[in-house]
Amino acid sequence: MATHTLRAKHRRSVLRNLAFLSPWLIGFAVFFAYPMISTVYFSFMHYDGFKPPTWSGTKNWTYVFEHYPFFWPALRNTLWLVVIMVSLRVLFGLGVGLLITKIKTGTGVFRTLFYLPYLAPPVAATMAFAFLLNPGTGPVNSILEKIGIPAPGWFNDPTWSKPALTLLALWGVGDLMVIFMAALLDVPKEQYEASELDGASAWQRFRYVTLPNISPIIMFAVVTGVIQAMQYYTQPLIAGKVASGVIQGAGTMFEPGYPEHSTLTLPQLIYNLGFQRFDYGSACVVALLLFALSMAFTAFLMRRRGGLIQAGD
Amino acid sequence: MTQVLHRSTDSAAEPKAPDSPAERTARRKALLEWIAVHSLGIAVALFFTLPFVFVFLTSLMSDSQALSRDLIPHTWEWANYRKVFDTPGFLTWWKNTLIYAGLGTVLTVVSSVPVAYALAKFRFRGRNLTLMLVISMMMLPPQVVVIPMYLFWAKQLDLTGTLWPLIVPMAFGDAFSIFLLRQFLMTIPNEYVDAAKVDGCGDLRTLLKVVLPMAKPGIAAIALFQFFNAWNDYFGPQIYTSDNPAAWTLSYGLESFKGAHHTDWNLTMAATVLVLAPVILVFFFAQKAFVEGVTLTGVKG
């Protein structure tokens, strides 16, 4: 009798858990598990969306690595963005976060002004920057020339297009500013007071008190930044389109990564292969590579003990 | 307190306060630091605000002036904004964006709340694994699964060219929202939940009557993030609606606007302002919820 009710109770709680989790469980199956399995399947098939898929073995894989002209440039660009854009963004975010904690007058106004660009929709922000950095008529180059600095070609010059994207990413650093600000305000005051009594300089206080206290947040910012860099899609696409003057839907196929593949990223390859060349199989190969890279970084993010993202309670 | 007041009035009454040299250098140092910090603050603020200012000024220029190197409009062409609204499709894109963002937000909140609650307050086998999977999904680039998802919507359901492929997935819990809300619910003491149980509330009633009223700030944060995500989304509309301009959203339509008016920077910038403005407006009304949300997870999805 007792075990019977106990078992019934257990069954009820299992049903309850499943009921509460069901939106996510269904979503996971339909919008993740099923498409992931299909992606693996299509990566070994030849499929153009019209004729039924046919087995092609590893042809898609060799095509992507050996013959598709955009793969290696895209991987190199991603690496550039991961190393340079992410580290500059973290450094700048930390700098702005430090600055905002030192500002004593008008803090709210400054904080809002620093934060607002982060909210700008990526398309609008990129179009604005493509205009501001337009080598011919843009205000930035007008000003640079007036004060006698040689003005770069920004989104129209392959050596300057990624720095231009980096500038845009630095403009939207508000999210990092907020988390760094929160972390900096959490550093125990006593540690600063103690180090001051020991005669530590401002730099030494930063190096031996601030940095160790906020290092988990820095690591968090780096890893999430890397994952964002691997998803980087809208900004480089719009920048390339606007700078090259391509007109959407005019029947001309847009060569991605203008100028000279310099703004091409891995997600753009998936779009190019799948939706412009109708080679769904090869697009799935790139998708799987992107998946492997993202999951490797996510695993790193969760593996660290004391947790960047804590799973347990 | 009175002593401090007393002393300060005292020193003000005297012609010159006899400061020690050490005190004076300390005060001068503090003043210099104040000036340095605030000058740097103003410089950084210019970097963050000038793009908005230039975009706005250009949006008010005449067609010919927008192609010149002038920074300030000679005549203020407010009619540019009228022209943007008169562009075919622009109002439809507004409507579509509001449907996508509005309906998507409601569906996300309704479907994410019970999942986040279970992950925060129920104890069961596989809970940590579920949470890990939620976090992994949060980090997953949307492009990874897009090929089969597109083929599914296009071939099986024939619903591309509509807003459905963008909206329906939101009824099945959004990983970022679940995670953010779970982090928030963890901060609500279990005693409230237990007390409700003792009073005879079932799980659903406990969630609706006891936990939800306390979770309002967390829910506000996920609603805002979700609204902005839909508002800003370019990739989704590009994949699913590109061949039907009647289903485009603002973010996607904005880029084609540049195409239709290829050299009209003034109109393009006016359209850009019209896409930016609502986001900034919403932010001013909901600043607190937003900043709290960012700090709570330290990450945007």
XYZ file of C-alpha atoms in Angstrom:
614
model
C 0.000 0.000 0.000
C 2.704 2.464 1.060
C 5.014 1.609 -1.826
C 2.060 1.790 -4.154
C 1.248 5.391 -3.261
C 4.949 6.206 -3.283
C 5.232 4.899 -6.817
C 2.134 6.780 -7.865
C 3.573 9.931 -6.361
C 6.822 9.390 -8.218
C 4.966 8.835 -11.478
C 2.984 12.014 -10.897
C 6.134 14.054 -10.360
C 7.776 12.632 -13.501
C 4.671 13.600 -15.476
C 4.745 17.029 -13.883
C 8.417 17.566 -14.831
C 7.764 16.459 -18.391
C 4.765 18.765 -18.643
C 6.736 21.806 -17.503
C 9.699 20.980 -19.718
C 7.633 19.983 -22.752
C 7.904 23.242 -24.756
C 11.669 22.979 -24.588
C 11.788 19.211 -25.184
C 9.630 19.490 -28.313
C 11.608 22.502 -29.494
C 14.882 20.696 -28.923
C 13.740 17.688 -30.942
C 12.162 19.624 -33.822
C 14.486 22.625 -34.105
C 17.778 21.057 -33.086
C 18.020 17.251 -33.013
C 16.133 16.639 -36.258
C 17.944 19.350 -38.296
C 21.341 18.294 -36.882
C 20.823 14.715 -38.041
C 19.642 16.011 -41.428
C 22.697 18.254 -41.709
C 24.977 15.255 -41.244
C 22.886 13.302 -43.781
C 22.906 16.085 -46.404
C 26.642 16.627 -46.001
C 27.102 13.257 -47.751
C 24.435 13.844 -50.391
C 24.279 15.807 -53.576
C 21.132 17.956 -53.325
C 20.099 21.035 -55.300
C 16.581 21.313 -53.859
C 14.913 20.122 -57.082
C 16.085 16.617 -57.972
C 15.926 14.084 -55.129
C 19.134 13.875 -53.091
C 21.710 11.345 -54.279
C 24.619 9.812 -52.367
C 27.882 11.560 -53.121
C 30.216 10.200 -50.444
C 32.861 12.705 -49.395
C 32.612 14.801 -52.571
C 31.070 17.780 -50.731
C 33.859 17.687 -48.185
C 36.665 17.671 -50.754
C 34.814 20.365 -52.726
C 34.649 22.693 -49.720
C 38.263 22.164 -48.684
C 39.937 21.965 -52.094
C 37.875 23.646 -54.786
C 35.472 26.137 -53.250
C 37.420 29.396 -53.569
C 35.948 31.085 -50.507
C 36.515 28.550 -47.731
C 40.086 29.350 -46.727
C 39.680 33.142 -46.984
C 36.572 32.866 -44.776
C 38.394 30.770 -42.201
C 41.321 33.228 -42.185
C 38.903 36.164 -41.756
C 37.185 34.395 -38.880
C 40.562 33.851 -37.248
C 41.398 37.549 -37.718
C 38.098 38.569 -36.146
C 38.528 36.111 -33.274
C 42.021 37.321 -32.424
C 41.921 41.059 -33.161
C 38.275 42.128 -33.013
C 37.477 40.109 -29.889
C 40.574 41.160 -27.936
C 40.138 44.843 -28.812
C 36.467 44.664 -27.851
C 37.268 43.094 -24.478
C 40.051 45.623 -23.779
C 37.886 48.559 -24.814
C 34.904 47.219 -22.871
C 37.067 46.912 -19.767
C 38.478 50.408 -20.302
C 35.018 51.939 -20.683
C 33.790 49.942 -17.673
C 36.687 51.292 -15.567
C 36.079 54.828 -16.815
C 32.389 54.707 -15.912
C 33.202 53.629 -12.338
C 35.529 56.647 -11.999
C 33.049 59.189 -13.379
C 31.434 60.999 -10.464
C 29.353 63.689 -12.179
C 26.534 62.858 -14.601
C 27.175 59.124 -14.309
C 23.687 58.173 -15.521
C 23.958 60.308 -18.657
C 27.399 58.942 -19.533
C 26.306 55.360 -18.920
C 23.255 55.749 -21.156
C 25.280 57.382 -23.953
C 27.898 54.619 -23.786
C 25.237 51.913 -23.788
C 22.874 53.117 -26.538
C 24.916 52.058 -29.606
C 24.766 48.443 -28.395
C 21.006 48.545 -28.975
C 21.217 49.802 -32.545
C 19.827 47.141 -34.918
C 22.825 45.604 -36.757
C 21.498 46.486 -40.205
C 20.875 50.108 -39.251
C 24.223 50.396 -37.446
C 26.137 48.905 -40.378
C 24.391 51.117 -42.926
C 25.143 54.124 -40.751
C 28.823 53.148 -40.554
C 29.012 52.406 -44.284
C 27.790 55.967 -44.788
C 30.009 57.537 -42.103
C 33.105 55.731 -43.418
C 32.280 56.213 -47.096
C 35.642 57.262 -48.619
C 34.015 59.726 -51.048
C 31.361 61.608 -49.107
C 31.507 60.264 -45.550
C 31.880 62.717 -42.665
C 34.719 60.741 -41.049
C 37.043 61.087 -44.016
C 36.008 64.731 -44.500
C 37.120 65.436 -40.960
C 40.302 63.347 -41.244
C 41.329 65.199 -44.390
C 40.603 68.583 -42.824
C 43.016 67.819 -39.994
C 45.554 66.379 -42.434
C 45.391 62.665 -41.674
C 45.474 60.423 -44.777
C 41.989 58.910 -44.971
C 41.692 55.143 -45.486
C 39.243 53.472 -47.878
C 37.470 51.609 -45.040
C 34.842 49.187 -46.386
C 36.139 49.657 -49.944
C 39.713 48.619 -49.216
C 40.527 44.985 -48.320
C 43.181 46.016 -45.794
C 40.797 48.409 -44.018
C 37.486 46.547 -44.227
C 38.053 44.373 -41.164
C 39.374 47.303 -39.075
C 36.218 49.186 -40.128
C 34.099 46.269 -38.890
C 36.129 46.300 -35.675
C 35.378 49.985 -35.206
C 31.687 49.173 -35.565
C 32.055 46.379 -32.984
C 33.818 48.755 -30.574
C 30.979 51.245 -30.983
C 28.551 48.575 -29.728
C 30.577 47.654 -26.642
C 27.806 48.649 -24.201
C 26.974 45.088 -23.142
C 30.558 44.440 -22.035
C 30.690 47.808 -20.300
C 27.693 46.830 -18.162
C 29.036 43.433 -17.100
C 32.517 44.819 -16.418
C 31.010 47.687 -14.429
C 29.038 45.228 -12.305
C 32.156 43.101 -11.749
C 34.328 46.106 -10.870
C 31.829 47.372 -8.294
C 31.851 43.887 -6.728
C 35.580 43.932 -5.960
C 35.854 44.079 -2.136
C 36.748 47.610 -0.974
C 38.927 46.260 1.865
C 41.375 44.808 -0.644
C 41.935 48.250 -2.163
C 42.307 49.835 1.275
C 44.800 47.169 2.387
C 46.921 47.540 -0.742
C 46.862 51.317 -0.389
C 48.193 50.982 3.159
C 50.973 48.811 1.763
C 51.839 51.672 -0.578
C 50.728 50.084 -3.835
C 50.618 52.352 -6.894
C 47.463 52.716 -8.999
C 48.857 50.272 -11.563
C 49.809 47.765 -8.865
C 46.312 48.011 -7.364
C 44.850 47.301 -10.806
C 47.286 44.475 -11.482
C 47.105 42.684 -8.102
C 43.610 43.523 -6.832
C 41.298 44.385 -9.726
C 42.495 41.901 -12.361
C 42.405 38.734 -10.216
C 38.924 39.648 -8.992
C 37.441 40.210 -12.441
C 39.383 37.545 -14.357
C 36.392 35.165 -14.594
C 34.376 37.942 -16.228
C 37.206 38.686 -18.649
C 37.337 35.012 -19.595
C 33.566 34.992 -20.007
C 33.736 38.056 -22.281
C 36.501 36.458 -24.367
C 34.727 33.149 -24.877
C 31.298 34.629 -25.651
C 33.068 37.127 -27.929
C 34.699 34.270 -29.824
C 31.343 32.556 -30.269
C 29.803 35.809 -31.507
C 32.703 36.276 -33.926
C 31.990 32.850 -35.378
C 28.335 33.830 -35.941
C 29.297 37.181 -37.457
C 26.959 37.568 -40.408
C 24.763 40.649 -40.787
C 27.412 43.347 -40.350
C 30.007 42.038 -42.855
C 27.264 41.162 -45.352
C 25.589 44.590 -45.246
C 28.922 46.436 -45.214
C 30.041 44.536 -48.309
C 26.734 45.045 -50.099
C 26.483 48.763 -49.371
C 30.141 49.479 -50.155
C 30.035 47.587 -53.447
C 26.810 49.345 -54.427
C 25.068 46.075 -55.263
C 21.327 46.343 -55.734
C 19.305 43.639 -54.052
C 17.146 41.429 -56.217
C 18.394 42.911 -59.475
C 19.363 39.479 -60.787
C 23.073 40.042 -60.291
C 24.653 37.413 -58.062
C 26.468 39.135 -55.274
C 30.002 37.861 -54.757
C 30.231 37.635 -51.022
C 32.931 39.274 -48.965
C 33.460 42.536 -50.869
C 36.152 43.770 -51.259
C 38.232 40.759 -52.361
C 36.709 38.257 -49.885
C 38.002 40.425 -47.045
C 34.687 40.487 -45.133
C 33.682 36.894 -45.804
C 32.767 34.815 -42.733
C 31.787 31.168 -42.295
C 28.022 31.814 -41.872
C 28.088 33.744 -45.162
C 29.485 30.626 -46.862
C 26.458 28.627 -45.722
C 24.198 31.226 -47.283
C 26.251 31.434 -50.460
C 26.479 27.663 -50.942
C 22.917 26.848 -49.950
C 20.809 29.753 -51.110
C 22.790 31.218 -53.992
C 24.476 28.150 -55.508
C 21.783 25.645 -54.447
C 24.443 23.230 -53.253
C 22.788 22.222 -49.977
C 25.210 19.346 -49.396
C 28.313 21.540 -49.334
C 26.498 24.142 -47.236
C 25.908 21.407 -44.654
C 29.630 20.625 -44.575
C 30.386 24.234 -43.581
C 27.501 24.137 -41.076
C 29.018 21.083 -39.379
C 32.435 22.760 -39.170
C 30.839 25.845 -37.636
C 28.976 23.633 -35.187
C 32.159 21.834 -34.135
C 34.006 25.113 -33.553
C 31.161 26.708 -31.564
C 30.652 23.657 -29.383
C 34.365 23.444 -28.625
C 34.302 26.985 -27.251
C 31.031 26.412 -25.397
C 32.507 23.334 -23.743
C 35.468 25.441 -22.671
C 33.088 28.023 -21.236
C 31.226 25.470 -19.140
C 34.123 23.237 -18.175
C 35.947 25.719 -15.980
C 35.274 25.036 -12.329
C 33.795 27.735 -10.168
C 31.983 28.369 -13.314
C 31.777 31.042 -15.902
C 28.328 29.668 -16.406
C 27.296 27.631 -13.405
C 25.107 24.646 -14.009
C 24.593 23.476 -10.441
C 22.948 25.427 -7.641
C 26.850 65.777 10.864
C 26.243 69.007 12.762
C 29.925 69.124 13.531
C 30.806 68.902 9.859
C 28.300 71.604 8.986
C 29.589 73.744 11.792
C 33.165 73.410 10.678
C 32.426 74.149 7.042
C 30.528 77.333 7.891
C 33.418 78.228 10.165
C 36.016 77.923 7.440
C 33.774 79.793 5.009
C 33.507 82.646 7.480
C 37.237 82.945 7.815
C 38.955 84.753 4.941
C 41.487 82.000 4.284
C 41.340 78.447 5.621
C 44.777 77.489 6.868
C 45.288 74.383 4.754
C 48.392 72.337 5.221
C 50.459 71.964 2.007
C 49.825 68.210 2.018
C 46.073 68.780 2.107
C 46.339 71.251 -0.722
C 48.289 68.906 -3.009
C 45.809 66.140 -2.248
C 42.922 68.404 -3.156
C 44.661 69.580 -6.320
C 45.390 65.987 -7.277
C 41.737 65.040 -6.795
C 40.628 67.984 -8.927
C 43.071 67.099 -11.706
C 41.867 63.520 -11.623
C 38.249 64.713 -11.824
C 39.104 66.825 -14.872
C 41.073 64.023 -16.550
C 38.348 61.398 -15.993
C 35.571 63.673 -17.212
C 37.496 64.871 -20.283
C 38.141 61.266 -21.233
C 34.473 60.549 -20.547
C 33.413 63.332 -22.909
C 35.823 62.108 -25.603
C 34.438 58.573 -25.362
C 30.875 59.924 -25.292
C 31.585 61.736 -28.574
C 32.738 58.460 -30.149
C 29.459 56.840 -29.082
C 27.110 59.712 -29.996
C 28.570 61.395 -33.100
C 27.489 58.570 -35.451
C 23.877 59.145 -34.338
C 24.274 62.892 -34.834
C 25.754 62.611 -38.341
C 23.130 60.081 -39.419
C 20.363 62.361 -38.180
C 21.840 65.466 -39.836
C 22.259 63.645 -43.149
C 18.668 62.426 -42.977
C 17.581 66.085 -43.146
C 19.725 67.090 -46.133
C 18.550 67.653 -49.690
C 19.324 64.937 -52.286
C 22.259 66.832 -53.757
C 23.726 67.931 -50.466
C 23.753 64.354 -49.151
C 26.290 63.564 -51.869
C 28.548 66.458 -50.877
C 30.993 66.560 -48.015
C 28.919 68.978 -45.944
C 28.230 67.997 -42.361
C 25.316 70.305 -41.575
C 22.192 70.635 -43.759
C 21.699 73.976 -45.572
C 17.937 73.494 -45.575
C 16.159 71.168 -43.174
C 14.243 68.724 -45.342
C 11.759 67.216 -42.908
C 9.831 65.989 -45.953
C 12.479 63.231 -46.320
C 10.698 61.327 -43.570
C 7.397 61.619 -45.453
C 9.125 60.269 -48.556
C 10.373 57.265 -46.610
C 6.859 56.446 -45.420
C 5.573 56.864 -48.973
C 8.034 54.252 -50.250
C 6.036 51.185 -51.289
C 6.292 48.503 -48.674
C 7.626 50.578 -45.811
C 4.388 50.510 -43.801
C 3.931 46.800 -44.502
C 7.431 46.149 -43.128
C 6.496 48.027 -39.964
C 3.374 45.941 -39.590
C 5.272 42.682 -40.205
C 7.973 43.631 -37.723
C 5.398 44.418 -35.053
C 3.653 41.072 -35.675
C 6.945 39.143 -35.607
C 8.284 40.954 -32.555
C 4.962 41.162 -30.670
C 3.618 37.668 -31.247
C 7.115 36.189 -30.973
C 7.668 37.860 -27.607
C 4.370 36.634 -26.155
C 4.971 33.075 -27.361
C 8.551 33.044 -26.067
C 7.538 34.235 -22.610
C 4.636 31.795 -22.301
C 6.712 28.805 -23.417
C 9.928 29.696 -21.580
C 8.471 30.415 -18.126
C 7.483 26.831 -17.170
C 10.805 25.433 -18.433
C 12.825 28.001 -16.511
C 10.713 27.324 -13.402
C 11.293 23.574 -13.597
C 15.043 24.097 -14.072
C 15.213 26.481 -11.125
C 12.910 24.880 -8.548
C 12.277 21.190 -9.318
C 14.791 18.515 -8.398
C 14.956 15.677 -10.881
C 17.428 13.409 -12.598
C 18.832 14.956 -15.764
C 18.256 18.516 -14.625
C 21.893 19.546 -15.023
C 22.075 17.821 -18.394
C 18.996 19.748 -19.575
C 20.528 22.997 -18.404
C 23.782 22.202 -20.220
C 21.817 21.572 -23.413
C 19.951 24.868 -22.958
C 23.271 26.702 -22.640
C 24.718 24.895 -25.653
C 21.694 25.886 -27.742
C 22.151 29.454 -26.601
C 25.667 29.430 -28.039
C 24.692 27.742 -31.273
C 24.954 29.882 -34.433
C 21.515 29.888 -36.119
C 23.205 29.133 -39.439
C 24.198 25.647 -38.277
C 20.715 24.150 -38.649
C 19.338 26.504 -41.281
C 19.594 24.226 -44.345
C 17.293 21.425 -43.068
C 15.013 23.969 -41.378
C 14.635 25.919 -44.615
C 13.983 22.740 -46.616
C 11.423 21.685 -43.993
C 9.499 24.978 -44.222
C 9.855 25.247 -47.997
C 9.295 21.664 -49.181
C 7.197 20.002 -46.475
C 5.003 22.901 -45.361
C 5.292 25.360 -48.256
C 5.258 28.281 -45.812
C 8.294 30.258 -46.959
C 7.410 33.774 -47.982
C 5.302 34.130 -44.815
C 6.126 35.100 -41.240
C 5.260 31.616 -39.886
C 8.779 30.123 -40.042
C 9.947 33.060 -37.921
C 7.127 32.991 -35.371
C 6.263 29.308 -34.797
C 9.679 28.274 -33.342
C 9.149 30.851 -30.611
C 6.299 28.816 -29.149
C 8.846 26.185 -28.058
C 10.982 28.000 -25.539
C 13.954 30.179 -26.371
C 17.264 29.015 -24.902
C 18.512 32.471 -23.934
C 15.199 33.419 -22.294
C 15.047 30.133 -20.388
C 18.584 30.628 -19.123
C 18.114 34.271 -18.109
C 14.825 33.554 -16.348
C 16.242 30.476 -14.618
C 19.095 32.625 -13.256
C 16.498 35.077 -12.000
C 14.253 32.436 -10.402
C 17.258 30.983 -8.565
C 17.386 34.218 -6.570
C 13.819 33.726 -5.260
C 14.034 31.805 -1.934
C 12.581 28.281 -1.961
C 10.651 29.090 1.232
C 8.026 30.957 -0.797
C 7.472 27.903 -2.979
C 7.325 25.560 0.049
C 4.917 27.852 1.895
C 2.577 27.868 -1.103
C 2.692 24.055 -1.153
C 1.810 23.885 2.547
C -1.141 26.159 1.831
C -2.317 23.548 -0.655
C -1.283 25.153 -3.946
C -0.489 22.841 -6.847
C 2.638 23.399 -8.943
C 0.867 25.432 -11.591
C -0.909 27.603 -9.035
C 2.354 28.139 -7.131
C 4.015 29.276 -10.329
C 1.188 31.561 -11.413
C 0.164 33.052 -8.060
C 3.370 33.099 -6.034
C 6.449 32.942 -8.244
C 5.376 34.930 -11.308
C 4.505 38.137 -9.427
C 8.003 38.055 -7.906
C 9.622 37.276 -11.260
C 8.260 40.345 -13.045
C 11.663 42.012 -13.576
C 13.091 38.806 -15.071
C 10.096 38.418 -17.362
C 10.349 42.064 -18.409
C 13.999 41.487 -19.305
C 13.356 38.409 -21.486
C 10.394 40.117 -23.177
C 12.565 43.109 -24.033
C 15.452 41.017 -25.332
C 13.116 38.929 -27.422
C 11.397 42.002 -28.843
C 14.738 43.526 -29.817
C 16.002 40.246 -31.263
C 13.020 40.044 -33.591
C 13.286 43.748 -34.410
C 16.990 43.361 -35.250
C 16.816 39.974 -36.963
C 18.141 40.030 -40.494
C 19.132 36.426 -41.121
C 15.709 34.859 -40.427
C 13.714 37.199 -42.681
C 16.406 36.919 -45.370
C 16.162 33.126 -45.410
C 12.414 32.716 -45.148
C 10.840 35.810 -46.703
C 13.297 37.099 -49.325
C 11.176 36.196 -52.370
C 8.043 37.899 -51.027
C 8.497 41.630 -50.238
C 5.032 41.675 -48.638
C 6.440 39.542 -45.790
C 9.670 41.494 -45.248
C 10.470 43.049 -41.901
C 12.045 46.456 -41.282
C 15.581 45.196 -40.739
C 15.483 43.232 -43.956
C 13.593 45.877 -45.928
C 15.953 48.611 -44.795
C 18.800 47.068 -46.718
C 16.743 46.852 -49.915
C 15.838 50.477 -49.349
C 19.450 51.293 -50.014
C 19.101 49.370 -53.274
C 15.967 51.180 -54.398
C 17.500 54.561 -53.618
C 21.055 53.674 -54.411
C 22.612 57.100 -54.077
C 20.011 58.809 -51.881
C 21.963 58.766 -48.630
C 19.549 61.287 -47.126
C 16.524 59.000 -47.548
C 18.509 55.913 -46.582
C 19.640 57.629 -43.382
C 16.076 58.822 -42.677
C 14.926 55.200 -42.969
C 17.803 54.162 -40.688
C 16.641 56.696 -38.091
C 13.126 55.265 -38.316
C 14.433 51.759 -37.566
C 16.676 53.000 -34.734
C 14.216 55.317 -33.026
C 11.706 52.784 -31.616
C 14.516 50.739 -30.061
C 15.945 53.794 -28.327
C 12.474 54.910 -27.221
C 11.682 51.511 -25.696
C 15.055 51.531 -23.969
C 14.357 54.825 -22.229
C 11.124 53.452 -20.825
C 12.599 50.134 -19.748
C 16.214 50.930 -18.995
C 16.290 49.203 -15.636
C 14.928 45.852 -16.790
C 17.351 45.874 -19.680
C 20.526 46.595 -17.769
C 19.486 44.108 -15.063
C 19.055 41.449 -17.728
C 22.520 42.038 -19.175
C 24.156 41.835 -15.751
C 22.203 38.743 -14.770
C 23.557 36.565 -17.541
C 26.469 38.599 -18.728
C 25.570 37.489 -22.190
C 23.168 38.285 -24.977
C 21.911 35.332 -27.027
